[in-house]
mmCIF file with all atom_site columns, C-alpha atoms in Angstrom:
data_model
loop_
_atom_site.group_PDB
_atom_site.id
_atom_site.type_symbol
_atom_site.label_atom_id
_atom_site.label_alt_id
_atom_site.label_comp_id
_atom_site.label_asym_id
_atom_site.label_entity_id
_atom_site.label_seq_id
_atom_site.pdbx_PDB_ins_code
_atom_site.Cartn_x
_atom_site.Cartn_y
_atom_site.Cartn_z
_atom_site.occupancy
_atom_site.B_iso_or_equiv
_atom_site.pdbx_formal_charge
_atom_site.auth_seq_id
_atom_site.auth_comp_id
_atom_site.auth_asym_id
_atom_site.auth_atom_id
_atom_site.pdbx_PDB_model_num
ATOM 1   C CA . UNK L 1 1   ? 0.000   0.000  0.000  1.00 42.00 ? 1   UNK L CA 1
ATOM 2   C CA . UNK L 1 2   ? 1.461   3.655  -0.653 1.00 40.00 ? 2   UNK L CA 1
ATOM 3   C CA . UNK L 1 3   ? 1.761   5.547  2.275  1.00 43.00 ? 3   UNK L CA 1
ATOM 4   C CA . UNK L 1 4   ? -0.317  8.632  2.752  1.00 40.00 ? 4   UNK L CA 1
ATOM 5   C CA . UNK L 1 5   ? 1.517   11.703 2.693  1.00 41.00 ? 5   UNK L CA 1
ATOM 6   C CA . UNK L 1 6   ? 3.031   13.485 6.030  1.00 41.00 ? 6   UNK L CA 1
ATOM 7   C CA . UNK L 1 7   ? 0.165   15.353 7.581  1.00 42.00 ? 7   UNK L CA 1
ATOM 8   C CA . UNK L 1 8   ? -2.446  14.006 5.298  1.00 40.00 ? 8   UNK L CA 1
ATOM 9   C CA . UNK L 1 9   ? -5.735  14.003 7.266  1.00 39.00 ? 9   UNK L CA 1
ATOM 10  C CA . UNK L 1 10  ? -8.192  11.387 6.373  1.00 33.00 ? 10  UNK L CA 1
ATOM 11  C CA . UNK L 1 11  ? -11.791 12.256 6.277  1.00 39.00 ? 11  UNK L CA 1
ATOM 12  C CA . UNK L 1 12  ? -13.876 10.523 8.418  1.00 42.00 ? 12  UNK L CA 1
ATOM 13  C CA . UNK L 1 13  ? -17.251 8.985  7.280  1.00 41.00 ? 13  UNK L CA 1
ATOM 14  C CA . UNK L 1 14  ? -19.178 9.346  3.906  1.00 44.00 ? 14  UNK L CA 1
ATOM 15  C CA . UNK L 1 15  ? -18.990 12.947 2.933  1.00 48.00 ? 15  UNK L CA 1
ATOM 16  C CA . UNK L 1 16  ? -22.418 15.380 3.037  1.00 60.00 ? 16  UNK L CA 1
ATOM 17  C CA . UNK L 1 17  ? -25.138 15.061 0.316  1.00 75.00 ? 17  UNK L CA 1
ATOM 18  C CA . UNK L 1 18  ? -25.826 19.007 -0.847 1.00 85.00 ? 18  UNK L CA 1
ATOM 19  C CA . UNK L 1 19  ? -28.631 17.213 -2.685 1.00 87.00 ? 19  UNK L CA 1
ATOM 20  C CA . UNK L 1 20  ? -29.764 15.076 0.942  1.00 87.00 ? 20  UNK L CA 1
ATOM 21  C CA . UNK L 1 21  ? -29.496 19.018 2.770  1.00 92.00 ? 21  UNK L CA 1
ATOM 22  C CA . UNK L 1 22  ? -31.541 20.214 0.242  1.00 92.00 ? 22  UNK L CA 1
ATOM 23  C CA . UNK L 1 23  ? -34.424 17.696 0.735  1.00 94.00 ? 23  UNK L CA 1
ATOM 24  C CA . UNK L 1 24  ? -34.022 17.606 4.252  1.00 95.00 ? 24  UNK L CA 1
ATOM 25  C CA . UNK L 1 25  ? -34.074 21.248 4.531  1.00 95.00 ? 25  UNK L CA 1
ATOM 26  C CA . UNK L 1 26  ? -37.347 21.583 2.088  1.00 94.00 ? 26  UNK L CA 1
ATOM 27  C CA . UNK L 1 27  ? -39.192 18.601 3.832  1.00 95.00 ? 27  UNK L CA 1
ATOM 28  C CA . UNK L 1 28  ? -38.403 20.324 6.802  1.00 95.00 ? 28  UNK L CA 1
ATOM 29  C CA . UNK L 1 29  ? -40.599 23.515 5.948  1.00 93.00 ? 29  UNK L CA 1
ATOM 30  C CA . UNK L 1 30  ? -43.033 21.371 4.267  1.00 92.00 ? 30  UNK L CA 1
ATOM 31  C CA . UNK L 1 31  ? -43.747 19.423 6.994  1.00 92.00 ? 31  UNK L CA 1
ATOM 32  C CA . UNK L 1 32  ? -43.934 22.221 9.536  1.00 91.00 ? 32  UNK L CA 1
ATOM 33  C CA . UNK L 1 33  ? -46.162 23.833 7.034  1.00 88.00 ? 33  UNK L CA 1
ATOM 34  C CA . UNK L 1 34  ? -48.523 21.021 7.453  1.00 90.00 ? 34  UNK L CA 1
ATOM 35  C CA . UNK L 1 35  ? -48.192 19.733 10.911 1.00 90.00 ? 35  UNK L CA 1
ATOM 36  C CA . UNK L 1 36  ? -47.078 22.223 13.214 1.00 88.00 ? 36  UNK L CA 1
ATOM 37  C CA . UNK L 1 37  ? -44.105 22.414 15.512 1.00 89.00 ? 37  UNK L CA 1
ATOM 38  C CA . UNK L 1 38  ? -45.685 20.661 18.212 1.00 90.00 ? 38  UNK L CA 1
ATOM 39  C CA . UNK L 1 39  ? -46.340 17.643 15.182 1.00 92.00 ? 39  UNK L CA 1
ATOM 40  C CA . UNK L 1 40  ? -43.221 17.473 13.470 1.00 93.00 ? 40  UNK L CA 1
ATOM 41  C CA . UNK L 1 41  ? -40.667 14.983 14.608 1.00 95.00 ? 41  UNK L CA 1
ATOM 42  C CA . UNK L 1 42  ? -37.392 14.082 12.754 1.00 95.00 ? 42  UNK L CA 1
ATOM 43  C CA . UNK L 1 43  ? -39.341 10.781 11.731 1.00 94.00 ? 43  UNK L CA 1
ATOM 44  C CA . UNK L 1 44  ? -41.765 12.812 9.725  1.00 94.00 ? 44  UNK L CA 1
ATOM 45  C CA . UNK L 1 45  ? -39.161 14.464 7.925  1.00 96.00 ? 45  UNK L CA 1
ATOM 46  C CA . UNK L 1 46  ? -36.848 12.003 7.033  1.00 95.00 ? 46  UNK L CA 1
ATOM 47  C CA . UNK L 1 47  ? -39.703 10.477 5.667  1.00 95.00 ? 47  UNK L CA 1
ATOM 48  C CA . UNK L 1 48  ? -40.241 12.959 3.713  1.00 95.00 ? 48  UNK L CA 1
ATOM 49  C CA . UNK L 1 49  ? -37.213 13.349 2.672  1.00 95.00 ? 49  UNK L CA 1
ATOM 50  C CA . UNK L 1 50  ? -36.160 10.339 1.755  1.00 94.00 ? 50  UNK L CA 1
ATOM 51  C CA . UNK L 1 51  ? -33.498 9.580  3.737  1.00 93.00 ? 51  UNK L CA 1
ATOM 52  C CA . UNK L 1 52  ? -32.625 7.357  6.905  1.00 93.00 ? 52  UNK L CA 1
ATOM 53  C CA . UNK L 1 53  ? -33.831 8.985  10.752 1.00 93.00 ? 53  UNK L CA 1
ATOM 54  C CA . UNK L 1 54  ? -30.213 8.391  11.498 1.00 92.00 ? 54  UNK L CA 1
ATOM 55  C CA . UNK L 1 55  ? -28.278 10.438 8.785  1.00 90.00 ? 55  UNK L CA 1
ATOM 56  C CA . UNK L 1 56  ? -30.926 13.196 9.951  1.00 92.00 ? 56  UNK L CA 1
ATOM 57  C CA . UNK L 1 57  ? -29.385 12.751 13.866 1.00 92.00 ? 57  UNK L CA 1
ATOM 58  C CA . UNK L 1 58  ? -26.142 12.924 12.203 1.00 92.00 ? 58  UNK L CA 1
ATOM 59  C CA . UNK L 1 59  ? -26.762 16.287 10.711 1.00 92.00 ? 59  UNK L CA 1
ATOM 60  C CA . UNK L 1 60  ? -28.618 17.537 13.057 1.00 95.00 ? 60  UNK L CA 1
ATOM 61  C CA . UNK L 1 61  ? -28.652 16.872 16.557 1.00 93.00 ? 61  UNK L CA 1
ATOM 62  C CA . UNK L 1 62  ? -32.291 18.058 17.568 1.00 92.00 ? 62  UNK L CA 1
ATOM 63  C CA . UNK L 1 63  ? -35.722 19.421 16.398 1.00 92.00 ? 63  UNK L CA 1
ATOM 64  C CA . UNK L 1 64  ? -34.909 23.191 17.027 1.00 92.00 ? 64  UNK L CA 1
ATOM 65  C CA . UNK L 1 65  ? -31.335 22.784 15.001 1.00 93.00 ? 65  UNK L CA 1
ATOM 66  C CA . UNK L 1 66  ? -33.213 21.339 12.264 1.00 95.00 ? 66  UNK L CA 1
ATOM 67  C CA . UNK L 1 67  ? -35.735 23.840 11.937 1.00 94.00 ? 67  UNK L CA 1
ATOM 68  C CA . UNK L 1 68  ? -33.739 27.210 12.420 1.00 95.00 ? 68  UNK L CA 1
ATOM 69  C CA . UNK L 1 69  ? -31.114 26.091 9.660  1.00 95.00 ? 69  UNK L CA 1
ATOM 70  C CA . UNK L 1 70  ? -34.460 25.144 7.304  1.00 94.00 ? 70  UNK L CA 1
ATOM 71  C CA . UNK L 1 71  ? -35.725 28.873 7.864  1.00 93.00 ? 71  UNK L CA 1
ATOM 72  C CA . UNK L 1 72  ? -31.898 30.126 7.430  1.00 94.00 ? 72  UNK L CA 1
ATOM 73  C CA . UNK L 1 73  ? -31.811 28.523 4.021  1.00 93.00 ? 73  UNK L CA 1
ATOM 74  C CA . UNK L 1 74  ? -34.682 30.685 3.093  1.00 92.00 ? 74  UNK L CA 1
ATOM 75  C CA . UNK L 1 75  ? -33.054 33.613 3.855  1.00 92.00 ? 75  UNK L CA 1
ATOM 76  C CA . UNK L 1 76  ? -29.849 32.843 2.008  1.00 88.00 ? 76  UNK L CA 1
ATOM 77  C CA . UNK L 1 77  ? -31.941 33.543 -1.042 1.00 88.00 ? 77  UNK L CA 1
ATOM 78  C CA . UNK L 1 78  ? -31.743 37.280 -0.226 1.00 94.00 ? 78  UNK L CA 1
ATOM 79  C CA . UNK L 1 79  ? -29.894 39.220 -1.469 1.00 94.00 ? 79  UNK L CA 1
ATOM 80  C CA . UNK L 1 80  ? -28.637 43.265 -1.955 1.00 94.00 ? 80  UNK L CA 1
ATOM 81  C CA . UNK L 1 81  ? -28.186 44.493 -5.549 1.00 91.00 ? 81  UNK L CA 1
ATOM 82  C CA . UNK L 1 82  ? -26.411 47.559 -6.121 1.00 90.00 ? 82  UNK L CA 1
ATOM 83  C CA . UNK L 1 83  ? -28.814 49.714 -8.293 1.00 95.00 ? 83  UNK L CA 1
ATOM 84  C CA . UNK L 1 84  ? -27.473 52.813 -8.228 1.00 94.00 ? 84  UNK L CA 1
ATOM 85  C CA . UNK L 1 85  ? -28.999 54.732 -5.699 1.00 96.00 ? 85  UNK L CA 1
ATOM 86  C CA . UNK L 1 86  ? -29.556 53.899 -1.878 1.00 95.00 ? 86  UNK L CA 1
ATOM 87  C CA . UNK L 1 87  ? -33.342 54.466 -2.240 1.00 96.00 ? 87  UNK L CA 1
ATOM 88  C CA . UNK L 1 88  ? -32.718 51.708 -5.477 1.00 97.00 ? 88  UNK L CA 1
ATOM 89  C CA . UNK L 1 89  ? -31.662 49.218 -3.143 1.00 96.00 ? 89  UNK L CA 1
ATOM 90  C CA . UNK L 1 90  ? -33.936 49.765 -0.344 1.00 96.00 ? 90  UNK L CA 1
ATOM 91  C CA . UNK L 1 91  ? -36.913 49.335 -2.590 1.00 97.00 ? 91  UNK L CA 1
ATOM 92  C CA . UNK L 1 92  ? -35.737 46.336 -4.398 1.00 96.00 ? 92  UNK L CA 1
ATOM 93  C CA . UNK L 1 93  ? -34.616 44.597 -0.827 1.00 96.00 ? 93  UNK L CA 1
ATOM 94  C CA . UNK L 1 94  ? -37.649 45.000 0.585  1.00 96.00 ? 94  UNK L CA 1
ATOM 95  C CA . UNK L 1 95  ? -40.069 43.280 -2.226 1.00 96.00 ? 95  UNK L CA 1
ATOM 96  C CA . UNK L 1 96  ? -37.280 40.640 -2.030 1.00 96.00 ? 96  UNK L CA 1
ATOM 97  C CA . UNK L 1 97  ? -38.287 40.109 1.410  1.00 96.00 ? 97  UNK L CA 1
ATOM 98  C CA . UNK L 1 98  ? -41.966 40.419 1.270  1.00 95.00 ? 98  UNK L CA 1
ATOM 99  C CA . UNK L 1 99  ? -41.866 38.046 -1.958 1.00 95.00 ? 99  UNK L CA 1
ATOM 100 C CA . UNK L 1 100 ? -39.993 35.569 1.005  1.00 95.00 ? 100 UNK L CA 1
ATOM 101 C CA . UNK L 1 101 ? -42.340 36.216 3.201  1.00 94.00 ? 101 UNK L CA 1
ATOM 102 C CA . UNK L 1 102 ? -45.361 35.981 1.021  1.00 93.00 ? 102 UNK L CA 1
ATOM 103 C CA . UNK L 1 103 ? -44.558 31.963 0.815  1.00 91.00 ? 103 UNK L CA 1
ATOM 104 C CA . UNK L 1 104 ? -46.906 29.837 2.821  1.00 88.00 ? 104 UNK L CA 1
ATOM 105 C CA . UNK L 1 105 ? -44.384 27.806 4.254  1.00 86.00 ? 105 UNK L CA 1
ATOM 106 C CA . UNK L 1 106 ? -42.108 30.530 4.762  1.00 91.00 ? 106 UNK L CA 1
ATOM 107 C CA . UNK L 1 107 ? -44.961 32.010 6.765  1.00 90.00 ? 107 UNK L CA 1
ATOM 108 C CA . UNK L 1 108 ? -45.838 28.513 8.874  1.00 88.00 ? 108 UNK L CA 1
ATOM 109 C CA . UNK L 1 109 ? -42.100 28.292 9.346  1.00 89.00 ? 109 UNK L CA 1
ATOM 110 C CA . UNK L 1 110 ? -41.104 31.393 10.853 1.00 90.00 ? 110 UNK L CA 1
ATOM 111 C CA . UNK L 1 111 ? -44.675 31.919 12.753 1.00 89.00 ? 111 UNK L CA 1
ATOM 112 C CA . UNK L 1 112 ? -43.965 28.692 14.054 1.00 89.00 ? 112 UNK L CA 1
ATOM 113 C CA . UNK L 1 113 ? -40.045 29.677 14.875 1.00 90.00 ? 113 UNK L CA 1
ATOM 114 C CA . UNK L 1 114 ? -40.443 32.486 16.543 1.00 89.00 ? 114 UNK L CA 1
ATOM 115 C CA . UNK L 1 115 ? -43.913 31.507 18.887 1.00 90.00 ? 115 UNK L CA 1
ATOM 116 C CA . UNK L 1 116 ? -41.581 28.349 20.023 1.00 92.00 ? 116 UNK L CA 1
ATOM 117 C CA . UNK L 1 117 ? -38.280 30.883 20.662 1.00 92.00 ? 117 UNK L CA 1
ATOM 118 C CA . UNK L 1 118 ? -40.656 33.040 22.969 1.00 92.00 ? 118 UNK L CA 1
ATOM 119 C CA . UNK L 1 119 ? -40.756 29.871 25.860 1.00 92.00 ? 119 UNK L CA 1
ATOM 120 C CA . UNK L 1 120 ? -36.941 28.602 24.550 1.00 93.00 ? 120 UNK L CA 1
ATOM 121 C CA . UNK L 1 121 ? -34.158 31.005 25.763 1.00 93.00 ? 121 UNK L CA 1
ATOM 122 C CA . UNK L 1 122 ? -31.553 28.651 23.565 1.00 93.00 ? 122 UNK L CA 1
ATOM 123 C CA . UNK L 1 123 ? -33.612 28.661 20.816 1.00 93.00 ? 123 UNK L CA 1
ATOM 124 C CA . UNK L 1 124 ? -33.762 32.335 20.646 1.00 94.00 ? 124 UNK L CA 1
ATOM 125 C CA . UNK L 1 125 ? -30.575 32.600 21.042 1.00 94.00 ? 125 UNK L CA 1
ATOM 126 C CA . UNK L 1 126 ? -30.098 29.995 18.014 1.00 94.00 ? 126 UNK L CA 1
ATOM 127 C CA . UNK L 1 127 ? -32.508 31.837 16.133 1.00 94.00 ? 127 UNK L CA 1
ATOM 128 C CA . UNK L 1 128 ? -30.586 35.392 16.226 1.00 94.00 ? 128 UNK L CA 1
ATOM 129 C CA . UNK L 1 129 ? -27.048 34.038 15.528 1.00 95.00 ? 129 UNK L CA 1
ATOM 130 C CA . UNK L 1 130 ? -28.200 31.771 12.459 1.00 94.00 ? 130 UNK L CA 1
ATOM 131 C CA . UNK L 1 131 ? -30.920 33.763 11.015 1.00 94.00 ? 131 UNK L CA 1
ATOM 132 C CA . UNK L 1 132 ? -31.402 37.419 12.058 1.00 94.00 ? 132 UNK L CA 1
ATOM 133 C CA . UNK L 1 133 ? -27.608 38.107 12.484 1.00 95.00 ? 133 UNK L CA 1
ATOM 134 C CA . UNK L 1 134 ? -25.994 36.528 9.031  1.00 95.00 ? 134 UNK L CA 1
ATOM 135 C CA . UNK L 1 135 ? -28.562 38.919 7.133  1.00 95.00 ? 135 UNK L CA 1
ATOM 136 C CA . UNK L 1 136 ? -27.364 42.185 8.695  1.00 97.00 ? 136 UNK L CA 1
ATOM 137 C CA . UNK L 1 137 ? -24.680 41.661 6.167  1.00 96.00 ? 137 UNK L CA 1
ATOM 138 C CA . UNK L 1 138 ? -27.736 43.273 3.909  1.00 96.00 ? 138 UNK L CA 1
ATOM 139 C CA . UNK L 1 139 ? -27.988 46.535 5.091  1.00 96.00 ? 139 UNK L CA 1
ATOM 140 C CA . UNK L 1 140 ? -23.889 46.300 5.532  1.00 96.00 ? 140 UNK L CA 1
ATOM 141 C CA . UNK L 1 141 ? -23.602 45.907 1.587  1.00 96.00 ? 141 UNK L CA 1
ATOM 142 C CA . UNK L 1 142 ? -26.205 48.846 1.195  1.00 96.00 ? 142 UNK L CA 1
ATOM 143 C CA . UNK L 1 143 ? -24.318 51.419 3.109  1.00 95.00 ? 143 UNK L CA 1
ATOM 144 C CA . UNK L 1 144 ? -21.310 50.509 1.898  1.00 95.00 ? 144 UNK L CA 1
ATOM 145 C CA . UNK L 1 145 ? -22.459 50.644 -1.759 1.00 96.00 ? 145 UNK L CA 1
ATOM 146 C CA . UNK L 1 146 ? -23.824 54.065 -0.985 1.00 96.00 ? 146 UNK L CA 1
ATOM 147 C CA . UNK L 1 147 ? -20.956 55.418 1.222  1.00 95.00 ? 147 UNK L CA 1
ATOM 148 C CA . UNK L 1 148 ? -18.792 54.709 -2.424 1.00 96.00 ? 148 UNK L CA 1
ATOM 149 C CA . UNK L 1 149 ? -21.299 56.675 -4.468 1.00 95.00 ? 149 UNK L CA 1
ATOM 150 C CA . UNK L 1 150 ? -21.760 59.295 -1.843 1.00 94.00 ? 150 UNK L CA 1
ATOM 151 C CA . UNK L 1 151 ? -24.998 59.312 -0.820 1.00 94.00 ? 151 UNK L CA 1
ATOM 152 C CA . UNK L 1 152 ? -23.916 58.275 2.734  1.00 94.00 ? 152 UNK L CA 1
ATOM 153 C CA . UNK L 1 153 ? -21.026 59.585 4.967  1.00 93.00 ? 153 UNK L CA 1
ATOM 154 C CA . UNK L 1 154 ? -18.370 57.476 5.914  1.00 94.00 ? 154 UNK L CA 1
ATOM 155 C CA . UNK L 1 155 ? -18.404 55.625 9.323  1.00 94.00 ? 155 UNK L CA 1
ATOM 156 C CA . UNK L 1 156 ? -15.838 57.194 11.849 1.00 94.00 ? 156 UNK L CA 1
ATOM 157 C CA . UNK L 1 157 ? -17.171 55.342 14.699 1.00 96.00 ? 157 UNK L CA 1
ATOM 158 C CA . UNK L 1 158 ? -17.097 51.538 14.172 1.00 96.00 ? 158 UNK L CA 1
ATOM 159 C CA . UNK L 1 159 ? -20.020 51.099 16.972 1.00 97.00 ? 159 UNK L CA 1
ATOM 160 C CA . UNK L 1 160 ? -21.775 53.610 16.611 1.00 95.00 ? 160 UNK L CA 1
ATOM 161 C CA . UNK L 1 161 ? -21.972 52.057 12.983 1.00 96.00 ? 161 UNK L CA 1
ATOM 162 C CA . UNK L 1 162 ? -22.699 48.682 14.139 1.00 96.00 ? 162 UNK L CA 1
ATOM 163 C CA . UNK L 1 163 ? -25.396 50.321 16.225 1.00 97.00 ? 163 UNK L CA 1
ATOM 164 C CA . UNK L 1 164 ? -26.885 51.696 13.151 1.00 95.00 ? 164 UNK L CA 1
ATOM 165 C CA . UNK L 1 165 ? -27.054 48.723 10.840 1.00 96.00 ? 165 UNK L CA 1
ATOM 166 C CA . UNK L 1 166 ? -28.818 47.205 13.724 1.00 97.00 ? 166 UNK L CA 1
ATOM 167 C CA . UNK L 1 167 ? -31.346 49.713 13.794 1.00 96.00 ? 167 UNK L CA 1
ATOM 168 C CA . UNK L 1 168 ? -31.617 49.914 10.290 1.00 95.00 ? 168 UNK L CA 1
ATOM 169 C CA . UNK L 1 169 ? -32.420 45.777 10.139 1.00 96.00 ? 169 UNK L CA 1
ATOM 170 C CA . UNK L 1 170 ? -34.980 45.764 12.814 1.00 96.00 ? 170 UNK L CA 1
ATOM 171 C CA . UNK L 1 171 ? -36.459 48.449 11.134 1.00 96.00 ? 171 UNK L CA 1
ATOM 172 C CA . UNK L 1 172 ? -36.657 46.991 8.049  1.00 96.00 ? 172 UNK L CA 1
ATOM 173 C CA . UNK L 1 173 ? -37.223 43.334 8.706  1.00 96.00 ? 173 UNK L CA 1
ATOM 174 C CA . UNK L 1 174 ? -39.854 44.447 11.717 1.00 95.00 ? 174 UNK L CA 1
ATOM 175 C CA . UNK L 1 175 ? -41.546 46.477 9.582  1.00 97.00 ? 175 UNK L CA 1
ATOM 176 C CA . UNK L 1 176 ? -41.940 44.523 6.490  1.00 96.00 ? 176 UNK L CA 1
ATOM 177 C CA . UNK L 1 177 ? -42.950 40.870 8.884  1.00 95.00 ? 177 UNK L CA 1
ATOM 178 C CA . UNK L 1 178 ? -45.202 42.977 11.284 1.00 95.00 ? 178 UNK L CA 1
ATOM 179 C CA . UNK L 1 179 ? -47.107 44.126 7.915  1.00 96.00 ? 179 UNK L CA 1
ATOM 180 C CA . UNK L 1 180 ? -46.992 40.602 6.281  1.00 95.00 ? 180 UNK L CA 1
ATOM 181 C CA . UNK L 1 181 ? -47.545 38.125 9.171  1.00 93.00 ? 181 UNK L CA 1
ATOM 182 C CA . UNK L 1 182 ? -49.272 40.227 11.873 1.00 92.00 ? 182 UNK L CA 1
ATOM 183 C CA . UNK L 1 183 ? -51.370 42.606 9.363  1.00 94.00 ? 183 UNK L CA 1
ATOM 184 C CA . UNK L 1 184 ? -52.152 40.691 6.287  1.00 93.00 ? 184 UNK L CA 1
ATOM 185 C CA . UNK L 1 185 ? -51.665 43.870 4.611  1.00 95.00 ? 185 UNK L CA 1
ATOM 186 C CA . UNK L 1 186 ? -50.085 43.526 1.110  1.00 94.00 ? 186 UNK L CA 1
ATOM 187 C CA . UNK L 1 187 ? -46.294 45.464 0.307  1.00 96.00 ? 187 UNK L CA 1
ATOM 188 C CA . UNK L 1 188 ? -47.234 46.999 -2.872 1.00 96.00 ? 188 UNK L CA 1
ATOM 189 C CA . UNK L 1 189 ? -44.992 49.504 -4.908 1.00 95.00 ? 189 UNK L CA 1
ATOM 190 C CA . UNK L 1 190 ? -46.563 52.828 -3.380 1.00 97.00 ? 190 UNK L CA 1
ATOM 191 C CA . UNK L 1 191 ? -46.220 51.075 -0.009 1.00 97.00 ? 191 UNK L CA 1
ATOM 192 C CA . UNK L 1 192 ? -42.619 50.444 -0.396 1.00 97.00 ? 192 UNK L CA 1
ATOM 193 C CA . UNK L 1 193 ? -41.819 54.144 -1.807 1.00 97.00 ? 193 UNK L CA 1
ATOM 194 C CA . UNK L 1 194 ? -43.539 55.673 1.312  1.00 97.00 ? 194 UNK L CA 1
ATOM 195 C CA . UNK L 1 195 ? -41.918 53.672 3.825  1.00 97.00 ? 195 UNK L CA 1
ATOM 196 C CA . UNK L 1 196 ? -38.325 54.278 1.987  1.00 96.00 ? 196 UNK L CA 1
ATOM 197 C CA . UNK L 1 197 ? -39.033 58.104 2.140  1.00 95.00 ? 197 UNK L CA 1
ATOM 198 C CA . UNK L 1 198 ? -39.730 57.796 5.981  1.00 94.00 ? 198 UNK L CA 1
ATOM 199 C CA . UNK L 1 199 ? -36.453 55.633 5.921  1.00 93.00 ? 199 UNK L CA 1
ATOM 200 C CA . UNK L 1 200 ? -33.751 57.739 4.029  1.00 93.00 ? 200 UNK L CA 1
ATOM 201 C CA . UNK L 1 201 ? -35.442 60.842 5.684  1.00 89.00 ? 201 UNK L CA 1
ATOM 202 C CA . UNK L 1 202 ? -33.075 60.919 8.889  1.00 85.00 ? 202 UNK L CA 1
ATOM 203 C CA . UNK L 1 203 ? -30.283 58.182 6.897  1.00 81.00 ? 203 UNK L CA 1
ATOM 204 C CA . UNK L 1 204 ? -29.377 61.752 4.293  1.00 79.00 ? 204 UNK L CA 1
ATOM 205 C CA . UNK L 1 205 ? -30.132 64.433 6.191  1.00 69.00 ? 205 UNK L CA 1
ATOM 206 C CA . UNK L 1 206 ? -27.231 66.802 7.033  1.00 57.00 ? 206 UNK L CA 1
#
């Protein structure tokens, strides 16, 4: 036998399935969609998925790690072009988003998601640094992109920066899911210009 190079590392187990993820992930959401958190178990969705309960456990340890990275995955699909103009971007984010959110089972998901996080401290917790967090990089790309073009000052205070793209995401992301999944009001073009004028009001001034 040839000998494996020094510091070689052999991997251990059969490697991931992007394809099993993906099926996973999407039987996931469907199967919240239809049975509820309190009904889904990991039994369901493997079933679903096609794939054994114990390369499901090997993936993911629990019910609440399966779900949050199912939601995540939805999210990834986001993303922030760079139109031109600030108010551009703003507009075209948020009918991204309410397209997202528009979805039935991205509705049953997160509905379900967050009611669950509201008794579960951990799952909160899981829920802000795999969801909510990673998509801050959004409003990151959007002032950068219109910092470069001018339409934005340049940051001089790295947290009172950080303390704005915060503000800026929970005022987006509330505002958009409050009107979606607590309203049932539609985000229609005029919508979205109005609540971009409110937004860039105090973003450009001085």
């Amino acid at each position: 036998m040839t000998p494996e190079p020094a510091g070689a590392v052999r991997a251990k187990g059969r490697p991931r399935s992007a394809a099993a993820d993906r099926a996973i992930l999407d039987a996931t959401r469907e199967t919240l969609a239809e049975l509820g958190w309190g009904g889904l178990t990991m039994g369901h969705v493997a079933s679903r998925a096609g794939v054994a309960k114990t390369t499901l456990y090997r993936r993911w340890p629990s019910k609440n790690e399966l779900v949050v990275d199912a939601v995540a995955s939805l999210f990834d699909e986001l993303e922030m072009p760079d139109l031109g103009s600030l108010r551009a971007d703003i507009e075209a984010v948020v009918a991204q988003f309410a397209d997202l959110l528009a979805r039935p089972e991205t509705q049953a998901a997160l509905l379900a998601l967050f009611a669950e996080g509201t008794r579960d401290r951990q799952l909160r917790r899981r829920i802000r640094e795999a969801i909510v967090d990673p998509q801050k990089r959004l409003v990151r790309q959007g002032r950068t992109a219109a910092q470069v073009r001018g339409e934005l000052a340049a940051d001089t205070d790295a947290d009172a920066a950080r303390e704005e793209v915060d503000i800026i995401f929970d005022t987006i992301a509330g505002t958009v899911e409050h009107r979606v999944l607590v309203s049932g009001e539609p985000i229609t073009a005029e919508w979205t210009r109005r609540f971009t004028d409110l937004l860039l009001g105090p973003l450009t001034a001085g």
